Coordinates of C-alpha atoms and ligand atoms in Angstrom, one line a residue:
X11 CA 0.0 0.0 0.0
X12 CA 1.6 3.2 -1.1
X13 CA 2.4 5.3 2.3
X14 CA -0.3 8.2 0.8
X15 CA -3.0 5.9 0.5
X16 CA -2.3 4.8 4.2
X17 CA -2.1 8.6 5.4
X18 CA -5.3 9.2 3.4
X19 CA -7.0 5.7 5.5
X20 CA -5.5 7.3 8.6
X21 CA -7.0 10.9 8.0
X22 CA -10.5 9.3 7.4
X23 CA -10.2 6.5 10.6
X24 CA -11.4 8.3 13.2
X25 CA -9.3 7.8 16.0
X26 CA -12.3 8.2 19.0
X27 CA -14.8 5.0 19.6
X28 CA -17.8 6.7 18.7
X29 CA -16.4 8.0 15.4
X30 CA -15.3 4.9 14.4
X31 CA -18.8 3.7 15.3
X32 CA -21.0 6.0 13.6
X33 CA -18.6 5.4 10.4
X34 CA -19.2 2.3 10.1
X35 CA -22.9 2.6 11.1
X36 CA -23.3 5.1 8.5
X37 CA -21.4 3.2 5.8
X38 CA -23.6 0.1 6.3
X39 CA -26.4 2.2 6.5
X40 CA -25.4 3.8 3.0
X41 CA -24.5 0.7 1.9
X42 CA -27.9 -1.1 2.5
X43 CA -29.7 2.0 0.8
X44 CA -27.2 1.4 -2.5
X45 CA -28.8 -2.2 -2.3
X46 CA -32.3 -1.6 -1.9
X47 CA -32.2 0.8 -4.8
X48 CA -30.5 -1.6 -6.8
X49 CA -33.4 -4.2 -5.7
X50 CA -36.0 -1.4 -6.3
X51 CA -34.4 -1.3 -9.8
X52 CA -34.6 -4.5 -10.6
X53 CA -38.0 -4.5 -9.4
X54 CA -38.6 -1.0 -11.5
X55 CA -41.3 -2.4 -14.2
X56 CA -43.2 -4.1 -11.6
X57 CA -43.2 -1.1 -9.2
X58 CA -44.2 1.3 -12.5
X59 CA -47.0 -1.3 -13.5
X60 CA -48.0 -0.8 -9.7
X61 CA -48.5 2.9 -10.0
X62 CA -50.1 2.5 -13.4
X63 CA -52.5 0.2 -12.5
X64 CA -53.7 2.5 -10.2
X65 CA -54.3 5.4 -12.2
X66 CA -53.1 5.7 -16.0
X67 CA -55.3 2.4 -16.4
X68 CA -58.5 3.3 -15.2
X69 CA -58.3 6.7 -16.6
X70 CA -57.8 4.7 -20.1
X71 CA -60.7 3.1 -19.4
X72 CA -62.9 5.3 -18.7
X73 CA -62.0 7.7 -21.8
X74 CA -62.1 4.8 -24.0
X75 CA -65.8 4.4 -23.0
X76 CA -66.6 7.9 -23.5
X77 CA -64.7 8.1 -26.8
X78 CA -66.9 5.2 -28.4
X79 CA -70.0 6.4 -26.8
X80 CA -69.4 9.7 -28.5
X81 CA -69.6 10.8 -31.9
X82 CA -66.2 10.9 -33.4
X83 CA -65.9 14.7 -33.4
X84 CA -65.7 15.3 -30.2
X85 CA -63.3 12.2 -29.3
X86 CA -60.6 15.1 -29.5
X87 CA -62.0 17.6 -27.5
X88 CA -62.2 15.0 -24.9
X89 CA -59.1 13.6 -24.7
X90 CA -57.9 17.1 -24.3
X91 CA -59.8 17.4 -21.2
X92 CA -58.4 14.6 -20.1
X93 CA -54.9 15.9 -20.6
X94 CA -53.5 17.3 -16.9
X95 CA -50.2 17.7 -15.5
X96 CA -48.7 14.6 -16.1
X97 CA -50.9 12.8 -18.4
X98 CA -51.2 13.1 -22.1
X99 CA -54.5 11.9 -24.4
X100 CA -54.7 12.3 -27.9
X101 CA -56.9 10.3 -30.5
X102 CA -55.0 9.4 -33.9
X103 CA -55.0 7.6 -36.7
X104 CA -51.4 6.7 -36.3
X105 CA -50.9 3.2 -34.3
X106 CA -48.2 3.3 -31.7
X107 CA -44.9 2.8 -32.7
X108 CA -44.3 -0.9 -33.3
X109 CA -42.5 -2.7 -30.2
X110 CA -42.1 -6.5 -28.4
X111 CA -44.0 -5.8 -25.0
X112 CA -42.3 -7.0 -22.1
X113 CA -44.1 -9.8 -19.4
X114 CA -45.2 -6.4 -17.4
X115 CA -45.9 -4.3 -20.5
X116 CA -48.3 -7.9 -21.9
X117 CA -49.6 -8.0 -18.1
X118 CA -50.8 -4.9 -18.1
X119 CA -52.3 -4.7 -21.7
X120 CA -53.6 -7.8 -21.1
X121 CA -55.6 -5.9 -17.4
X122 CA -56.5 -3.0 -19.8
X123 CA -58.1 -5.4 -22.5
X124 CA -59.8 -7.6 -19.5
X125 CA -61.6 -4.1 -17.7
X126 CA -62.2 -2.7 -21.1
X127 CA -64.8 -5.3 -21.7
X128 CA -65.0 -5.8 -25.0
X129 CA -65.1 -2.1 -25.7
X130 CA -62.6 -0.8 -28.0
X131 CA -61.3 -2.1 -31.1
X132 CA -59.0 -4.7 -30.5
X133 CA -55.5 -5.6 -28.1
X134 CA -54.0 -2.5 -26.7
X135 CA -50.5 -1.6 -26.7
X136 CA -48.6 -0.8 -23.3
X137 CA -45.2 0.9 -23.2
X138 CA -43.2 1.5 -20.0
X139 CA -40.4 3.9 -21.3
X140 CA -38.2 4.9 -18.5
X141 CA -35.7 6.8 -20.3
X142 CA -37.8 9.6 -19.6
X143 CA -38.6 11.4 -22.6
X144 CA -41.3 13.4 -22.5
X145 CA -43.7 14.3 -25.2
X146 CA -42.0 12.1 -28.0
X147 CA -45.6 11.5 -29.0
X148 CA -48.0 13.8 -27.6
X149 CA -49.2 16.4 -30.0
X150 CA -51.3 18.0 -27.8
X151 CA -49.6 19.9 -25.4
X152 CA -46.0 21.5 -25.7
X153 CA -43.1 20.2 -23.6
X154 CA -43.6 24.0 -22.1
X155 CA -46.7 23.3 -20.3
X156 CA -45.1 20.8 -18.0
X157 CA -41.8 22.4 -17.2
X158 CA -41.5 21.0 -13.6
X159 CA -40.7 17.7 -16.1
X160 CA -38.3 18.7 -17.9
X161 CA -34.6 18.6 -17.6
X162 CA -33.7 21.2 -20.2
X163 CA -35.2 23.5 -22.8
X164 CA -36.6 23.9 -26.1
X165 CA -37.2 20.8 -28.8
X166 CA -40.5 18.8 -29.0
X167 CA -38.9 15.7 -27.0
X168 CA -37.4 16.6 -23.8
X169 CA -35.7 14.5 -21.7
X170 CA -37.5 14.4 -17.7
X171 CA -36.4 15.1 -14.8
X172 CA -34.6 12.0 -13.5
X173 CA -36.5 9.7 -11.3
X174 CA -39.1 10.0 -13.9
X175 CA -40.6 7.8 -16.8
X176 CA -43.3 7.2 -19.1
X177 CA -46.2 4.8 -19.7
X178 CA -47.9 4.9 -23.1
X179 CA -51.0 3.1 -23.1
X180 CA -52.2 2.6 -26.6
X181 CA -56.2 1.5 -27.2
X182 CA -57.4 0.6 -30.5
X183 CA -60.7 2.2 -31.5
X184 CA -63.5 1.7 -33.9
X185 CA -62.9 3.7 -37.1
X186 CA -59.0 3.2 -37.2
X187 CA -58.3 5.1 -34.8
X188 CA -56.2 4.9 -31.7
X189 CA -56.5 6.8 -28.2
X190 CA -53.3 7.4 -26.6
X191 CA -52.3 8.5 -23.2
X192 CA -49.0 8.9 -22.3
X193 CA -48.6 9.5 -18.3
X194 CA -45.6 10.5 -16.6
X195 CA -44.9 8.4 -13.5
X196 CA -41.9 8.8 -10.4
X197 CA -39.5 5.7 -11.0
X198 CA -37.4 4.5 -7.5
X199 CA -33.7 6.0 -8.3
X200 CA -30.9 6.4 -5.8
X201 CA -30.9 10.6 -5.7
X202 CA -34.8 10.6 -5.3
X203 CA -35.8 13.0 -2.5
X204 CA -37.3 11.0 -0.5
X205 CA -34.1 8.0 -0.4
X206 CA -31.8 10.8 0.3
X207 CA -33.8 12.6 2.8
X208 CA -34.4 9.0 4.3
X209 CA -30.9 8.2 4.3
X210 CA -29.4 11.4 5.9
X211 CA -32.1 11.8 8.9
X212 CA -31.6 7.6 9.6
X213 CA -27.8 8.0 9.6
X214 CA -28.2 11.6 11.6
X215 CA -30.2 9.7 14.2
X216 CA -27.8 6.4 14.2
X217 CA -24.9 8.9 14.8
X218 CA -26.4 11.1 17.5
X219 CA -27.2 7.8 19.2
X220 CA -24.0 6.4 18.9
X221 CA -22.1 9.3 20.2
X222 CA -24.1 9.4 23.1
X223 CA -24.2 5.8 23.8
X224 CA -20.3 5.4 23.3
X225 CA -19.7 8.7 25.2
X226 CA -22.2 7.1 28.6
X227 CA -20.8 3.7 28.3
X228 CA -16.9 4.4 28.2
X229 CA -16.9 7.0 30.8
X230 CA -16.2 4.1 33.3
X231 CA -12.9 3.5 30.3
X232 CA -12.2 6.5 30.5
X233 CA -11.5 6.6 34.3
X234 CA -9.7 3.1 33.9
X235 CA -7.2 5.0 31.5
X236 CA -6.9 7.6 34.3
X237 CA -5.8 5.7 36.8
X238 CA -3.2 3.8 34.6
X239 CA -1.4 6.8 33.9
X240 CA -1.4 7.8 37.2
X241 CA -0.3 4.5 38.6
X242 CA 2.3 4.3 35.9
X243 CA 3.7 7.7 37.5
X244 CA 3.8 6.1 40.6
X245 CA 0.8 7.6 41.8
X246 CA -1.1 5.8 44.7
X247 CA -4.8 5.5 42.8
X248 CA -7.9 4.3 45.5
X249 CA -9.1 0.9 44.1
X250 CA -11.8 2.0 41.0
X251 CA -15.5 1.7 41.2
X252 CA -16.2 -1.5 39.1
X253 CA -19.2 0.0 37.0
X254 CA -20.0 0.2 33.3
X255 CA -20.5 -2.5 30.7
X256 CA -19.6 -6.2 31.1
X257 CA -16.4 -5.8 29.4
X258 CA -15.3 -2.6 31.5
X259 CA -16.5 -3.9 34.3
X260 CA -13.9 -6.7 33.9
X261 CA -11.1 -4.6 32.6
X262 CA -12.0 -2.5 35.9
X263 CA -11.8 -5.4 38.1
X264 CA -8.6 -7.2 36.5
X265 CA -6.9 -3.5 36.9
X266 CA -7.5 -3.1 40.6
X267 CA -6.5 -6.8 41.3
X268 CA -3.1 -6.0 39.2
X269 CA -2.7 -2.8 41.1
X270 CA -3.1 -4.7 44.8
X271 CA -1.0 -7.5 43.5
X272 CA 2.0 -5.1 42.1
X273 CA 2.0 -2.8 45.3
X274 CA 2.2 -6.0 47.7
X275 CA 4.6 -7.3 45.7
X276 CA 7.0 -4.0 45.9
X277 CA 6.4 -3.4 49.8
X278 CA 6.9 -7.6 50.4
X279 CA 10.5 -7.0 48.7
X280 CA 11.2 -3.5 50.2
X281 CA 9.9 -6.0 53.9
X282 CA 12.6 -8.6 52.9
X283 CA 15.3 -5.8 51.9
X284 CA 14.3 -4.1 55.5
X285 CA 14.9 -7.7 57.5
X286 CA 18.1 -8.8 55.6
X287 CA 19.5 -5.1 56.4
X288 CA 18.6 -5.0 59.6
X289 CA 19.8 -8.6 60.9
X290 CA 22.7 -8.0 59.3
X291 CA 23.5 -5.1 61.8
X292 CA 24.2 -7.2 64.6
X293 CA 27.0 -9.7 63.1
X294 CA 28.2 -6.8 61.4
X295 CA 29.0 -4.8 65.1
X296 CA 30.2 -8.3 66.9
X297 CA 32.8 -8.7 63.6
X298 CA 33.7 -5.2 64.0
X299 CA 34.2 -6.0 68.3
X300 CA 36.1 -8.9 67.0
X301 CA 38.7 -7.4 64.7
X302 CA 39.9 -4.8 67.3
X303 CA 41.6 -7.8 68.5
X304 CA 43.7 -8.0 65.6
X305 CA 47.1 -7.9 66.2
X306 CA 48.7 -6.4 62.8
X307 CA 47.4 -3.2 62.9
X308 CA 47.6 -2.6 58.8
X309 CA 45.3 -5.5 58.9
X310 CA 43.0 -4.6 61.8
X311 CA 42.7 -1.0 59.8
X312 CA 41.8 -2.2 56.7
X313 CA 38.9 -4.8 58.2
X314 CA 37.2 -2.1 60.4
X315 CA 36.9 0.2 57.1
X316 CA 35.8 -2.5 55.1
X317 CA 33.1 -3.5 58.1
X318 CA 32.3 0.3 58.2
X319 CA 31.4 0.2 55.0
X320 CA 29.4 -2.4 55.1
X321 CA 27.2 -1.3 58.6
X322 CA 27.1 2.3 56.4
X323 CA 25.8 -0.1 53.4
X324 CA 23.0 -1.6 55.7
X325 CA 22.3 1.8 57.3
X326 CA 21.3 3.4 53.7
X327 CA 19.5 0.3 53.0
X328 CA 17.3 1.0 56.1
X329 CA 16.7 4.3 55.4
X330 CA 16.0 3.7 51.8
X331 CA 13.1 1.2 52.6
X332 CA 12.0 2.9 55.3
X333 CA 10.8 5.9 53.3
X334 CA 9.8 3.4 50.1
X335 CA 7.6 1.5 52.7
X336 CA 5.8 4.4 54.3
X337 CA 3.4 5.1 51.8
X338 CA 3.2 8.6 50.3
X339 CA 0.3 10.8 49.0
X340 CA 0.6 12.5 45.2
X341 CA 0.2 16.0 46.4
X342 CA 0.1 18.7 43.4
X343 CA 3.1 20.6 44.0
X344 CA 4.9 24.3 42.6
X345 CA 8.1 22.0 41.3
X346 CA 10.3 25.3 41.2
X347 CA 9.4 25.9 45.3
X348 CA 10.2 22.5 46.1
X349 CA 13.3 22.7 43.9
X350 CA 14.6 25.9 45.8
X351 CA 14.0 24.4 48.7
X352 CA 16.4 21.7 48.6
X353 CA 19.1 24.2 47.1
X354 CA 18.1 25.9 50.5
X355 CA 19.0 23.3 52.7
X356 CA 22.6 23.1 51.1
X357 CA 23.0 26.4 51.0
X358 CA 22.2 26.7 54.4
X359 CA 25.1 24.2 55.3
X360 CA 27.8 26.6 53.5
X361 CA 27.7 24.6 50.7
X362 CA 27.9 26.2 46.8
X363 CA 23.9 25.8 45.6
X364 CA 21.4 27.6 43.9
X365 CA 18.8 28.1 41.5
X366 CA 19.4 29.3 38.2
X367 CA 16.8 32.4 37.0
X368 CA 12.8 31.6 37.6
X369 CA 11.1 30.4 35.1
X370 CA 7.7 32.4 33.4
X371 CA 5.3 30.3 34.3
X372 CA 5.1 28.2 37.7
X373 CA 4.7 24.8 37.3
X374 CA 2.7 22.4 38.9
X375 CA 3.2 18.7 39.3
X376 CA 1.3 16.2 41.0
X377 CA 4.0 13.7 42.5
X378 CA 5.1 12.5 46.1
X379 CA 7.2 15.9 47.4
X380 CA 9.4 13.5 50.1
X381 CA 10.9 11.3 47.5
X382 CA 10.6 13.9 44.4
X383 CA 12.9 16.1 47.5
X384 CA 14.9 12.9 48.4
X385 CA 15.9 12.1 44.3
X386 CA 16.7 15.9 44.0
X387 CA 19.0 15.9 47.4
X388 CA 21.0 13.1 45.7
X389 CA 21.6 14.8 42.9
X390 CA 22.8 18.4 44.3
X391 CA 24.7 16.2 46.6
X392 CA 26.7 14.5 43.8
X393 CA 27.1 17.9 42.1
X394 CA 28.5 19.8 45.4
X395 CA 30.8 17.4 46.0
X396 CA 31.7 15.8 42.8
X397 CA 31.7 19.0 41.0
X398 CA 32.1 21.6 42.9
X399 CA 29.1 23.6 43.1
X400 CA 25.2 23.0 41.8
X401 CA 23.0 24.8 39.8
X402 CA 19.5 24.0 39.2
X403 CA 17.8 25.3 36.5
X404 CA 14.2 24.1 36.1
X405 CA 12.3 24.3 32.2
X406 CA 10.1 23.5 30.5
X407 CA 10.5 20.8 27.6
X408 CA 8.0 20.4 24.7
X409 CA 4.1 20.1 25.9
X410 CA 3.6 18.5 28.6
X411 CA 7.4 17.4 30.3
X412 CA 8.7 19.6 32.8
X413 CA 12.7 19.4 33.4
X414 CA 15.2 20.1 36.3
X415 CA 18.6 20.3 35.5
X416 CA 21.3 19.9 38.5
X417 CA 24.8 21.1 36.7
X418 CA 28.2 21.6 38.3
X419 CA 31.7 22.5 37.5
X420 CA 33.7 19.2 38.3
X421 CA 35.3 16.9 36.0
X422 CA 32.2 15.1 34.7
X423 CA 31.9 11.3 33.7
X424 CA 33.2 9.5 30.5
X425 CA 30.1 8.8 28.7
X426 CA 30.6 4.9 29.0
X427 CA 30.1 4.8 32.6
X428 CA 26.7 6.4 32.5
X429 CA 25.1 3.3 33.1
X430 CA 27.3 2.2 36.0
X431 CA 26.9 5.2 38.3
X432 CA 23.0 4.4 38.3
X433 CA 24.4 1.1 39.4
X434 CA 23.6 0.3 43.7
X435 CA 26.3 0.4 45.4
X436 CA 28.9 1.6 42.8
X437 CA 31.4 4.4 43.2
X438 CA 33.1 5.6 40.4
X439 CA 35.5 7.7 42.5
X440 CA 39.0 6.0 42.8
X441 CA 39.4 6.5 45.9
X442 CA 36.4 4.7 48.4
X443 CA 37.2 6.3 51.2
X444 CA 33.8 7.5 53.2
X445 CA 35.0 10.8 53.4
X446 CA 34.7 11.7 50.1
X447 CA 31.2 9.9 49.5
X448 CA 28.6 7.4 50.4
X449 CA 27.8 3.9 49.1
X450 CA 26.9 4.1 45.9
X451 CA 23.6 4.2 46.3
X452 CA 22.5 8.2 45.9
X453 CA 22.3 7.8 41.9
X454 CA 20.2 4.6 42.0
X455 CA 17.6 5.8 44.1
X456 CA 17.0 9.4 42.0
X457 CA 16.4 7.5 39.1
X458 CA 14.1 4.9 40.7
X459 CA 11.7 7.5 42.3
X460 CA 11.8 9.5 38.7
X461 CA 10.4 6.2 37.0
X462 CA 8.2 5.9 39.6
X463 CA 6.5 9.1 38.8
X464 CA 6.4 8.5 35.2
X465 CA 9.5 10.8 34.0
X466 CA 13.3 10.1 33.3
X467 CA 16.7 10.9 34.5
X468 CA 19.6 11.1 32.5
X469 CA 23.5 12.5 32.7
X470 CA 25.2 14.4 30.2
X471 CA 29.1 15.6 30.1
X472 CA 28.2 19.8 29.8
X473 CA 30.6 21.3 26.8
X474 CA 32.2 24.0 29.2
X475 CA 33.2 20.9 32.2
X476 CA 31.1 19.4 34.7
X477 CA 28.3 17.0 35.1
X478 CA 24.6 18.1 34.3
X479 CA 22.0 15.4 35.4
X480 CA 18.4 16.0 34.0
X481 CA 14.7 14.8 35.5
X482 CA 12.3 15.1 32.7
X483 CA 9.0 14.2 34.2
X484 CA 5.5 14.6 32.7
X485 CA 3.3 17.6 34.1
X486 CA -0.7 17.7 34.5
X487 CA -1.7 21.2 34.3
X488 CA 0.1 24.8 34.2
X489 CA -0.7 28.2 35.6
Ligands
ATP11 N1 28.3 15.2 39.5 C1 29.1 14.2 39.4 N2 30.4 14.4 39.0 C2 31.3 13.4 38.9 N3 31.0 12.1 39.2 C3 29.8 11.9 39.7 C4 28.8 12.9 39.9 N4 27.7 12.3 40.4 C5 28.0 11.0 40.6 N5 29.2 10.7 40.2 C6 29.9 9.4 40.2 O1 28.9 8.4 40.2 C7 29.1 7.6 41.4 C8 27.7 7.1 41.8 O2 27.0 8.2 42.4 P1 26.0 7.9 43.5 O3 25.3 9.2 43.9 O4 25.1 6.8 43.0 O5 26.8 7.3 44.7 P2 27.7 8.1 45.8 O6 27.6 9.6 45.6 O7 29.0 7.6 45.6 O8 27.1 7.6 47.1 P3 25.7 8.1 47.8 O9 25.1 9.0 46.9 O10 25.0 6.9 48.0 O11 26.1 8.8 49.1 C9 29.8 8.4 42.4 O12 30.6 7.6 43.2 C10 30.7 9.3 41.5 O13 31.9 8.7 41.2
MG12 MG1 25.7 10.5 45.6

């Protein structure tokens, strides 16, 4: 399929439920319309034999009795009469114009001859012409006097309007002469008013329906998609109201078990990281009462630092699930305030941090403020004493996607080792002494509480020196 033809199926695909519903609605609808006017025209002698029967024939009828109960003179005069909008009678010696009758042209004649009754002169003729031209034959009136039939001007045969025909009923009488009447009949066609009209107020109605339907029945949908985004940020979403049809009912319910099953799932490992950290704590201080009575004291150094670090390990391990297992609220927050807060706090210490000019507009983001503050901390930590000093500078990126950039003057990262700071409990600093840092641990957790609320955080060498990490997280609404 050639990639316009799959824009153009695109453009017209509705993207919404209810448009794609009332499409296809509409398109069968239209559909079925096409084929009942293709049956009607199939059907189209039978259905003009209908209508004839009904009028042209009896008015035949009766003016052929009249005619032969008259004297011949006036067999004119009253045909003329006879003539009205839509109907033509003439009396002529000419026969009608030779032609093999159909099985509903013969049906009929043979109706006409039957309520005739012997009166007349002989088998009539009947002519169902549904080419529509009008007036071929009738001499007494002028195409002009029935202009609502006509398609276009001037010339002794116009062709009708469309969606009309022609019967020409043809009755021998006594004295060689024939009575005609030609009578102009509405023929079933796909552009007839009263189709169209049909068509447009059914698929008006199916549509109106539709949208309302599809609008009430996938509000419960609607919520369900809702609370998926906001549980994919990390958000904690109260158990959903299981409402709506069958089928959302029981996307509804399968969404709220998954939700139960994936929280107890995170706080059962963030239980099991708690335990194995805190029993660990014990060993750890009798190993650590236990190596003071090394002898060497090179090697009695060296194991109390390495048991330091682990008990320092353990310690951050604690904290860490401690605040993952206390269950925060989303609380909409101003990001920038809660950004210059943190810079506060370090700059309050006498450490180089602040915030880089206010943005316009403020921005506010729904997310949990203790560990949104607790990824940011991290990260003005590294910067201040990794780099130096820490500026954060918060943005907005695109619709949508607010960023908060923590840059600093030290010597950066080589790009290849990206990935293995995020890493727990990996220092990239040659030396591992606990003066100069922590665990390893500060990186890891940023970035887990930034998936958490639905956004990213990346690192990026800056061109002048120095480190600049980046949140980019999604926003909800701007003031
Ligand atoms: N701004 C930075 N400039 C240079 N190196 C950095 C910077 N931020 C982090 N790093 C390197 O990445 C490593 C991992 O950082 P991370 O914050 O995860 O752990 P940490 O700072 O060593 O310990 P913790 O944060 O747990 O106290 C650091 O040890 C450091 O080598
Ligand atoms: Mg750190």
């Amino acid at each position: 399929m050639s990639g316009r033809l799959k824009w153009l199926l695109r453009f017209l695909w509705p993207g919404s439920l209810a448009g794609r519903l009332v499409l296809l609605l509409v398109a069968t609808l239209a559909l079925a319309q096409v084929l009942l006017v293709l049956v009607l025209q199939n059907e189209h002698d039978a259905v003009v034999a209908g209508i004839v029967r009904g009028q042209a024939l009896s008015q035949t009828v009766t003016l052929t009795r009249l005619i032969e109960s008259m004297p011949q003179e006036q067999a004119d005069r009253l045909a003329g009469a006879f003539t009205t909008r839509g109907t033509c009678a003439w009396v002529s010696a000419d026969p009608p114009d030779p032609h093999e009758m159909t099985s509903t042209e013969e049906g009929l004649a043979r109706l006409l001859s039957r309520r005739l009754h012997g009166v007349g002169n002989g088998a009539p003729a009947v002519h169902i012409d549904t080419d529509g031209l009008w007036n071929r034959r009738c001499p007494e009136r002028s195409s002009e006097d029935f202009p609502w039939l006509r398609r276009g001007t001037g010339g002794p045969s116009q062709p009708l309007r469309p969606g009309l025909g022609v019967v020409a009923l043809s009755v021998p009488l006594s004295g060689q002469r024939w009575l005609h009447v030609d009578a102009v009949v509405g023929l079933p066609g796909i552009w007839s008013r009263p189709i169209v009209l049909s068509f447009l107020i059914s698929a008006l109605a199916v549509s109106l329906v539709t949208v309302a339907c599809v609008r009430f029945q996938t509000r419960s949908l609607r919520s369900l998609a809702d609370a998926s985004e906001r549980f994919g940020r990390g958000e904690s979403v109260p158990p959903l109201d299981v409402r709506g049809p069958s089928e959302v009912a029981a996307a509804t319910q399968a969404f709220n078990t998954m939700q139960q099953r994936l929280s107890q799932f995170v706080r059962d490992r963030m239980r099991l990281l708690a335990a194995i950290s805190h029993d660990l704590r014990t060993p750890l201080t009798t190993l650590r009462l236990k190596a003071e009575f090394v002898d060497d004291a090179e090697v009695r150094n060296d194991i109390v630092a390495t048991i330091d670090e682990l008990v320092a390990i353990c310690e951050a391990t604690l904290a860490f699930t401690r605040a993952e297992a206390t269950s925060e609220e989303t609380r909409t927050v101003d990001i920038e305030d809660l950004c210059a807060d943190v810079v506060e706090e370090f700059a309050s210490v006498g450490a180089d941090a602040r915030m880089a000019d206010p943005m316009a507009a403020r921005v506010l983001l729904p997310c949990r403020p203790v560990a949104m503050r607790r990824a940011l901390r991290n990260l003005v930590d590294n910067a201040v004493r990794y780099g130096r000093r820490a500026e954060v500078t918060v943005g907005q990126t695109g619709a949508g996607a607010v960023s908060i950039r923590v840059e600093d003057e030290g010597p950066g990262l080589p790009e290849d080792r990206f990935e293995e700071a995020f890493q727990p409990f990996v220092r990239l600093e040659p030396s591992r002494s606990t003066e100069t840092g922590g665990i390893g641990l500060g990186l890891a957790i940023a970035r887990s509480i930034v998936k958490a609320h639905g956004g990213e955080l990346t690192l990026a060498n800056r061109p002048g020196g120095g480190l600049c990490a980046e949140i980019v997280l999604p926003t909800a609404e701007r003031s």
